[in-house]
């Protein structure tokens, strides 16, 4: 999509601590991701991720969803402000808002999300607790293209971790987060290299349809 010499222009959306955002900042700094972050958007004025962005000299925009009457009016403003930067790729890095079909359609093929489960298992919230409750032996994280279906778009890359008998929600979340920080910038780099596309209903890497769950990386 981009010639190798051109940096992929990213806009990153966050709602919280921004450790995934930090993994992008770090991957760019170390040369593992050929991209620039044009702006960070956040729906929570107090999110620590905003400090991370400011520390890295990245422009930030806070669009507080609580000041909008409904999801549609919030998304219209968000869409309009993001378009201002003409990004190649939009990264949902712990952005805890469900986006409207209009938004998703507008940026089709340019929206990546990370989800802390081995999708298609456990879309939605409380993924770590659900994996523990089910007695699963493994858990993980998945990067996927965003479509209208919540956490249901075609998977790009997945990393697994073992669930040990003494794992709690906290220990499991922290193990999985470490994997998130590896696979999310990696997927963005594939996109930046022009190797990754969203086709009609699957993700393709190097013109090959990716398998269910996407490429597998072991943690
Ligand atoms: C991550 O676990 C992500 O998968 C989930 O929210 C968390 C965000 O963490 N959707 P951070 O804000 O990037 O630290």
mmCIF file of C-alpha atoms and ligand atoms in Angstrom:
data_model
loop_
_atom_site.group_PDB
_atom_site.id
_atom_site.type_symbol
_atom_site.label_atom_id
_atom_site.label_comp_id
_atom_site.label_asym_id
_atom_site.label_seq_id
_atom_site.Cartn_x
_atom_site.Cartn_y
_atom_site.Cartn_z
ATOM 1 C CA UNK A 1 0.000 0.000 0.000
ATOM 2 C CA UNK A 2 2.876 2.339 0.812
ATOM 3 C CA UNK A 3 6.160 2.375 -1.033
ATOM 4 C CA UNK A 4 8.835 1.009 1.323
ATOM 5 C CA UNK A 5 10.377 4.440 1.765
ATOM 6 C CA UNK A 6 7.134 6.153 2.822
ATOM 7 C CA UNK A 7 6.110 6.083 6.438
ATOM 8 C CA UNK A 8 2.664 4.715 7.211
ATOM 9 C CA UNK A 9 0.617 7.456 8.837
ATOM 10 C CA UNK A 10 -1.136 6.216 11.963
ATOM 11 C CA UNK A 11 -3.865 7.612 14.146
ATOM 12 C CA UNK A 12 -4.158 5.780 17.467
ATOM 13 C CA UNK A 13 -7.312 5.664 19.588
ATOM 14 C CA UNK A 14 -7.048 4.935 23.299
ATOM 15 C CA UNK A 15 -9.194 4.998 26.440
ATOM 16 C CA UNK A 16 -6.779 4.045 29.200
ATOM 17 C CA UNK A 17 -3.214 3.401 30.260
ATOM 18 C CA UNK A 18 -1.897 3.306 26.730
ATOM 19 C CA UNK A 19 0.675 0.532 27.101
ATOM 20 C CA UNK A 20 -0.208 -0.604 23.570
ATOM 21 C CA UNK A 21 0.262 2.965 22.360
ATOM 22 C CA UNK A 22 3.680 2.875 24.053
ATOM 23 C CA UNK A 23 4.538 -0.309 22.158
ATOM 24 C CA UNK A 24 3.922 1.593 18.896
ATOM 25 C CA UNK A 25 6.015 4.552 20.037
ATOM 26 C CA UNK A 26 8.831 2.152 20.979
ATOM 27 C CA UNK A 27 8.574 0.077 17.775
ATOM 28 C CA UNK A 28 8.883 3.239 15.679
ATOM 29 C CA UNK A 29 11.838 4.423 17.747
ATOM 30 C CA UNK A 30 13.696 1.125 17.398
ATOM 31 C CA UNK A 31 13.040 0.964 13.654
ATOM 32 C CA UNK A 32 10.747 -2.058 13.854
ATOM 33 C CA UNK A 33 7.766 -0.088 12.553
ATOM 34 C CA UNK A 34 8.065 2.216 9.570
ATOM 35 C CA UNK A 35 5.353 4.627 10.641
ATOM 36 C CA UNK A 36 4.593 7.976 12.197
ATOM 37 C CA UNK A 37 1.833 8.643 14.712
ATOM 38 C CA UNK A 38 -0.020 11.707 13.450
ATOM 39 C CA UNK A 39 -2.310 11.964 16.464
ATOM 40 C CA UNK A 40 -3.654 10.140 19.499
ATOM 41 C CA UNK A 41 -7.376 10.369 20.196
ATOM 42 C CA UNK A 42 -8.856 9.574 23.578
ATOM 43 C CA UNK A 43 -12.416 9.541 24.912
ATOM 44 C CA UNK A 44 -11.309 9.815 28.583
ATOM 45 C CA UNK A 45 -9.749 13.124 29.660
ATOM 46 C CA UNK A 46 -7.843 11.513 32.564
ATOM 47 C CA UNK A 47 -6.331 8.582 30.653
ATOM 48 C CA UNK A 48 -2.626 8.050 31.345
ATOM 49 C CA UNK A 49 -2.081 7.248 27.671
ATOM 50 C CA UNK A 50 -2.438 10.975 26.967
ATOM 51 C CA UNK A 51 0.674 11.595 29.072
ATOM 52 C CA UNK A 52 2.562 8.933 27.129
ATOM 53 C CA UNK A 53 1.593 10.644 23.849
ATOM 54 C CA UNK A 54 2.563 14.083 25.146
ATOM 55 C CA UNK A 55 5.920 12.735 26.385
ATOM 56 C CA UNK A 56 6.586 11.466 22.873
ATOM 57 C CA UNK A 57 5.602 14.806 21.327
ATOM 58 C CA UNK A 58 2.511 13.396 19.626
ATOM 59 C CA UNK A 59 -0.528 15.680 19.190
ATOM 60 C CA UNK A 60 -3.528 14.568 21.242
ATOM 61 C CA UNK A 61 -7.234 15.171 20.903
ATOM 62 C CA UNK A 62 -9.699 14.371 23.682
ATOM 63 C CA UNK A 63 -13.250 13.740 22.555
ATOM 64 C CA UNK A 64 -15.167 12.982 25.718
ATOM 65 C CA UNK A 65 -18.061 10.679 24.809
ATOM 66 C CA UNK A 66 -20.001 11.712 27.927
ATOM 67 C CA UNK A 67 -20.523 15.173 26.435
ATOM 68 C CA UNK A 68 -22.397 13.760 23.418
ATOM 69 C CA UNK A 69 -26.099 12.846 23.331
ATOM 70 C CA UNK A 70 -25.588 9.528 21.586
ATOM 71 C CA UNK A 71 -23.104 7.203 19.930
ATOM 72 C CA UNK A 72 -23.836 8.537 16.481
ATOM 73 C CA UNK A 73 -23.073 12.174 17.265
ATOM 74 C CA UNK A 74 -19.845 11.161 19.058
ATOM 75 C CA UNK A 75 -18.742 8.991 16.140
ATOM 76 C CA UNK A 76 -19.473 11.703 13.571
ATOM 77 C CA UNK A 77 -17.152 14.111 15.371
ATOM 78 C CA UNK A 78 -14.513 11.424 15.875
ATOM 79 C CA UNK A 79 -14.690 10.469 12.192
ATOM 80 C CA UNK A 80 -14.431 14.055 11.094
ATOM 81 C CA UNK A 81 -11.453 14.820 13.352
ATOM 82 C CA UNK A 82 -9.592 11.632 12.368
ATOM 83 C CA UNK A 83 -10.153 12.367 8.655
ATOM 84 C CA UNK A 84 -8.405 15.679 9.172
ATOM 85 C CA UNK A 85 -5.114 13.732 9.525
ATOM 86 C CA UNK A 86 -5.705 11.513 6.440
ATOM 87 C CA UNK A 87 -4.282 8.411 8.174
ATOM 88 C CA UNK A 88 -3.300 5.252 6.304
ATOM 89 C CA UNK A 89 -4.193 3.133 9.320
ATOM 90 C CA UNK A 90 -6.228 3.624 12.499
ATOM 91 C CA UNK A 91 -5.165 1.657 15.560
ATOM 92 C CA UNK A 92 -7.715 0.864 18.276
ATOM 93 C CA UNK A 93 -5.343 0.444 21.209
ATOM 94 C CA UNK A 94 -7.613 -0.267 24.140
ATOM 95 C CA UNK A 95 -10.297 2.063 22.806
ATOM 96 C CA UNK A 96 -13.304 1.047 24.872
ATOM 97 C CA UNK A 97 -16.118 2.391 22.698
ATOM 98 C CA UNK A 98 -18.182 0.439 20.213
ATOM 99 C CA UNK A 99 -17.993 2.221 16.862
ATOM 100 C CA UNK A 100 -21.027 2.775 14.626
ATOM 101 C CA UNK A 101 -21.400 0.930 11.301
ATOM 102 C CA UNK A 102 -21.057 4.309 9.563
ATOM 103 C CA UNK A 103 -17.620 4.835 11.164
ATOM 104 C CA UNK A 104 -16.469 1.283 10.424
ATOM 105 C CA UNK A 105 -17.661 1.493 6.827
ATOM 106 C CA UNK A 106 -15.945 4.839 6.298
ATOM 107 C CA UNK A 107 -12.548 3.441 7.323
ATOM 108 C CA UNK A 108 -13.036 -0.116 6.041
ATOM 109 C CA UNK A 109 -9.710 -1.928 5.641
ATOM 110 C CA UNK A 110 -7.874 0.737 7.650
ATOM 111 C CA UNK A 111 -8.975 -0.191 11.170
ATOM 112 C CA UNK A 112 -7.053 -2.610 13.395
ATOM 113 C CA UNK A 113 -8.080 -3.696 16.880
ATOM 114 C CA UNK A 114 -6.421 -5.827 19.528
ATOM 115 C CA UNK A 115 -8.469 -8.124 21.695
ATOM 116 C CA UNK A 116 -7.200 -10.002 24.769
ATOM 117 C CA UNK A 117 -8.465 -13.461 23.829
ATOM 118 C CA UNK A 118 -7.907 -16.158 21.249
ATOM 119 C CA UNK A 119 -10.711 -15.003 18.976
ATOM 120 C CA UNK A 120 -13.246 -16.251 18.016
ATOM 121 C CA UNK A 121 -13.298 -17.274 21.704
ATOM 122 C CA UNK A 122 -14.548 -14.643 24.133
ATOM 123 C CA UNK A 123 -15.445 -11.522 22.184
ATOM 124 C CA UNK A 124 -16.547 -8.644 24.432
ATOM 125 C CA UNK A 125 -15.465 -7.979 28.008
ATOM 126 C CA UNK A 126 -13.967 -9.981 30.929
ATOM 127 C CA UNK A 127 -11.993 -12.251 28.621
ATOM 128 C CA UNK A 128 -9.405 -13.302 31.222
ATOM 129 C CA UNK A 129 -12.026 -14.277 33.792
ATOM 130 C CA UNK A 130 -13.954 -16.210 31.178
ATOM 131 C CA UNK A 131 -10.857 -18.176 30.110
ATOM 132 C CA UNK A 132 -10.088 -19.014 33.767
ATOM 133 C CA UNK A 133 -13.710 -19.979 34.500
ATOM 134 C CA UNK A 134 -13.749 -22.286 31.492
ATOM 135 C CA UNK A 135 -10.605 -24.071 32.710
ATOM 136 C CA UNK A 136 -8.780 -23.250 29.465
ATOM 137 C CA UNK A 137 -5.163 -24.308 29.243
ATOM 138 C CA UNK A 138 -4.244 -21.430 26.920
ATOM 139 C CA UNK A 139 -5.235 -17.830 26.375
ATOM 140 C CA UNK A 140 -3.824 -15.014 24.300
ATOM 141 C CA UNK A 141 -4.413 -11.967 22.162
ATOM 142 C CA UNK A 142 -5.607 -11.399 18.616
ATOM 143 C CA UNK A 143 -5.116 -8.495 16.217
ATOM 144 C CA UNK A 144 -7.953 -8.244 13.713
ATOM 145 C CA UNK A 145 -9.465 -5.958 11.122
ATOM 146 C CA UNK A 146 -12.510 -4.146 12.456
ATOM 147 C CA UNK A 147 -15.837 -4.852 10.805
ATOM 148 C CA UNK A 148 -19.392 -4.158 11.936
ATOM 149 C CA UNK A 149 -19.362 -7.318 14.073
ATOM 150 C CA UNK A 150 -17.955 -6.654 17.573
ATOM 151 C CA UNK A 151 -14.508 -8.334 17.854
ATOM 152 C CA UNK A 152 -15.583 -10.372 14.821
ATOM 153 C CA UNK A 153 -13.523 -9.016 11.912
ATOM 154 C CA UNK A 154 -10.955 -11.199 10.117
ATOM 155 C CA UNK A 155 -8.029 -12.136 12.354
ATOM 156 C CA UNK A 156 -4.485 -11.140 11.377
ATOM 157 C CA UNK A 157 -2.170 -12.461 14.074
ATOM 158 C CA UNK A 158 -2.544 -14.270 17.358
ATOM 159 C CA UNK A 159 -0.189 -15.028 20.228
ATOM 160 C CA UNK A 160 -0.798 -17.687 22.877
ATOM 161 C CA UNK A 161 0.233 -18.005 26.495
ATOM 162 C CA UNK A 162 -0.194 -20.947 28.867
ATOM 163 C CA UNK A 163 -2.624 -20.670 31.741
ATOM 164 C CA UNK A 164 -0.935 -22.004 34.862
ATOM 165 C CA UNK A 165 -2.841 -23.370 37.892
ATOM 166 C CA UNK A 166 -2.014 -20.322 40.033
ATOM 167 C CA UNK A 167 -2.905 -17.731 37.391
ATOM 168 C CA UNK A 168 -5.368 -15.025 38.377
ATOM 169 C CA UNK A 169 -7.092 -12.429 36.203
ATOM 170 C CA UNK A 170 -4.214 -10.063 37.011
ATOM 171 C CA UNK A 171 -1.327 -12.427 36.208
ATOM 172 C CA UNK A 172 -3.029 -13.664 33.049
ATOM 173 C CA UNK A 173 -3.809 -10.111 31.883
ATOM 174 C CA UNK A 174 -0.209 -9.091 32.386
ATOM 175 C CA UNK A 175 1.152 -12.109 30.456
ATOM 176 C CA UNK A 176 -1.257 -11.426 27.604
ATOM 177 C CA UNK A 177 -0.504 -7.703 27.573
ATOM 178 C CA UNK A 178 3.171 -8.489 26.976
ATOM 179 C CA UNK A 179 2.112 -10.467 23.884
ATOM 180 C CA UNK A 180 -0.161 -7.639 22.720
ATOM 181 C CA UNK A 181 2.849 -5.345 22.695
ATOM 182 C CA UNK A 182 4.624 -7.686 20.266
ATOM 183 C CA UNK A 183 1.884 -8.565 17.801
ATOM 184 C CA UNK A 184 0.100 -5.220 17.414
ATOM 185 C CA UNK A 185 3.080 -3.250 16.016
ATOM 186 C CA UNK A 186 3.981 -6.333 13.963
ATOM 187 C CA UNK A 187 0.571 -6.338 12.235
ATOM 188 C CA UNK A 188 0.895 -2.592 11.613
ATOM 189 C CA UNK A 189 4.328 -3.138 10.059
ATOM 190 C CA UNK A 190 2.860 -5.744 7.672
ATOM 191 C CA UNK A 191 0.276 -3.148 6.680
ATOM 192 C CA UNK A 192 2.963 -0.465 6.318
ATOM 193 C CA UNK A 193 4.893 -2.779 3.988
ATOM 194 C CA UNK A 194 1.791 -3.192 1.827
ATOM 195 C CA UNK A 195 1.631 -6.908 2.672
ATOM 196 C CA UNK A 196 -1.666 -6.917 4.572
ATOM 197 C CA UNK A 197 -5.155 -6.253 3.206
ATOM 198 C CA UNK A 198 -8.753 -6.756 4.188
ATOM 199 C CA UNK A 199 -10.510 -8.624 1.379
ATOM 200 C CA UNK A 200 -14.298 -9.155 1.200
ATOM 201 C CA UNK A 201 -14.455 -11.405 4.249
ATOM 202 C CA UNK A 202 -10.920 -12.426 5.098
ATOM 203 C CA UNK A 203 -7.516 -10.923 5.807
ATOM 204 C CA UNK A 204 -4.719 -11.524 3.302
ATOM 205 C CA UNK A 205 -0.984 -11.462 4.009
ATOM 206 C CA UNK A 206 1.257 -11.523 0.933
ATOM 207 C CA UNK A 207 -1.867 -12.232 -1.138
ATOM 208 C CA UNK A 208 -2.589 -15.423 0.842
ATOM 209 C CA UNK A 209 -5.752 -15.816 2.867
ATOM 210 C CA UNK A 210 -4.840 -15.968 6.553
ATOM 211 C CA UNK A 211 -6.174 -18.979 8.503
ATOM 212 C CA UNK A 212 -8.842 -18.649 11.219
ATOM 213 C CA UNK A 213 -7.197 -16.799 14.128
ATOM 214 C CA UNK A 214 -4.606 -15.368 11.733
ATOM 215 C CA UNK A 215 -0.863 -15.956 11.765
ATOM 216 C CA UNK A 216 0.266 -17.734 14.961
ATOM 217 C CA UNK A 217 3.135 -16.341 16.996
ATOM 218 C CA UNK A 218 4.179 -18.233 20.111
ATOM 219 C CA UNK A 219 4.603 -16.251 23.299
HETATM 220 C C1 LIG B 1 -5.587 -4.237 26.402
HETATM 221 O O1 LIG B 1 -5.600 -5.434 27.111
HETATM 222 C C2 LIG B 1 -6.447 -4.375 25.183
HETATM 223 O O2 LIG B 1 -6.393 -5.624 24.609
HETATM 224 C C3 LIG B 1 -7.805 -4.138 25.804
HETATM 225 O O3 LIG B 1 -7.594 -3.067 26.671
HETATM 226 C C4 LIG B 1 -6.267 -3.115 27.164
HETATM 227 C C5 LIG B 1 -5.644 -1.790 26.896
HETATM 228 O O4 LIG B 1 -4.444 -1.625 27.568
HETATM 229 N N1 LIG B 1 -8.815 -3.962 24.810
HETATM 230 P P1 LIG B 1 -3.545 -0.339 27.308
HETATM 231 O O5 LIG B 1 -4.408 0.910 27.507
HETATM 232 O O6 LIG B 1 -2.989 -0.407 25.915
HETATM 233 O O7 LIG B 1 -2.467 -0.426 28.361
#
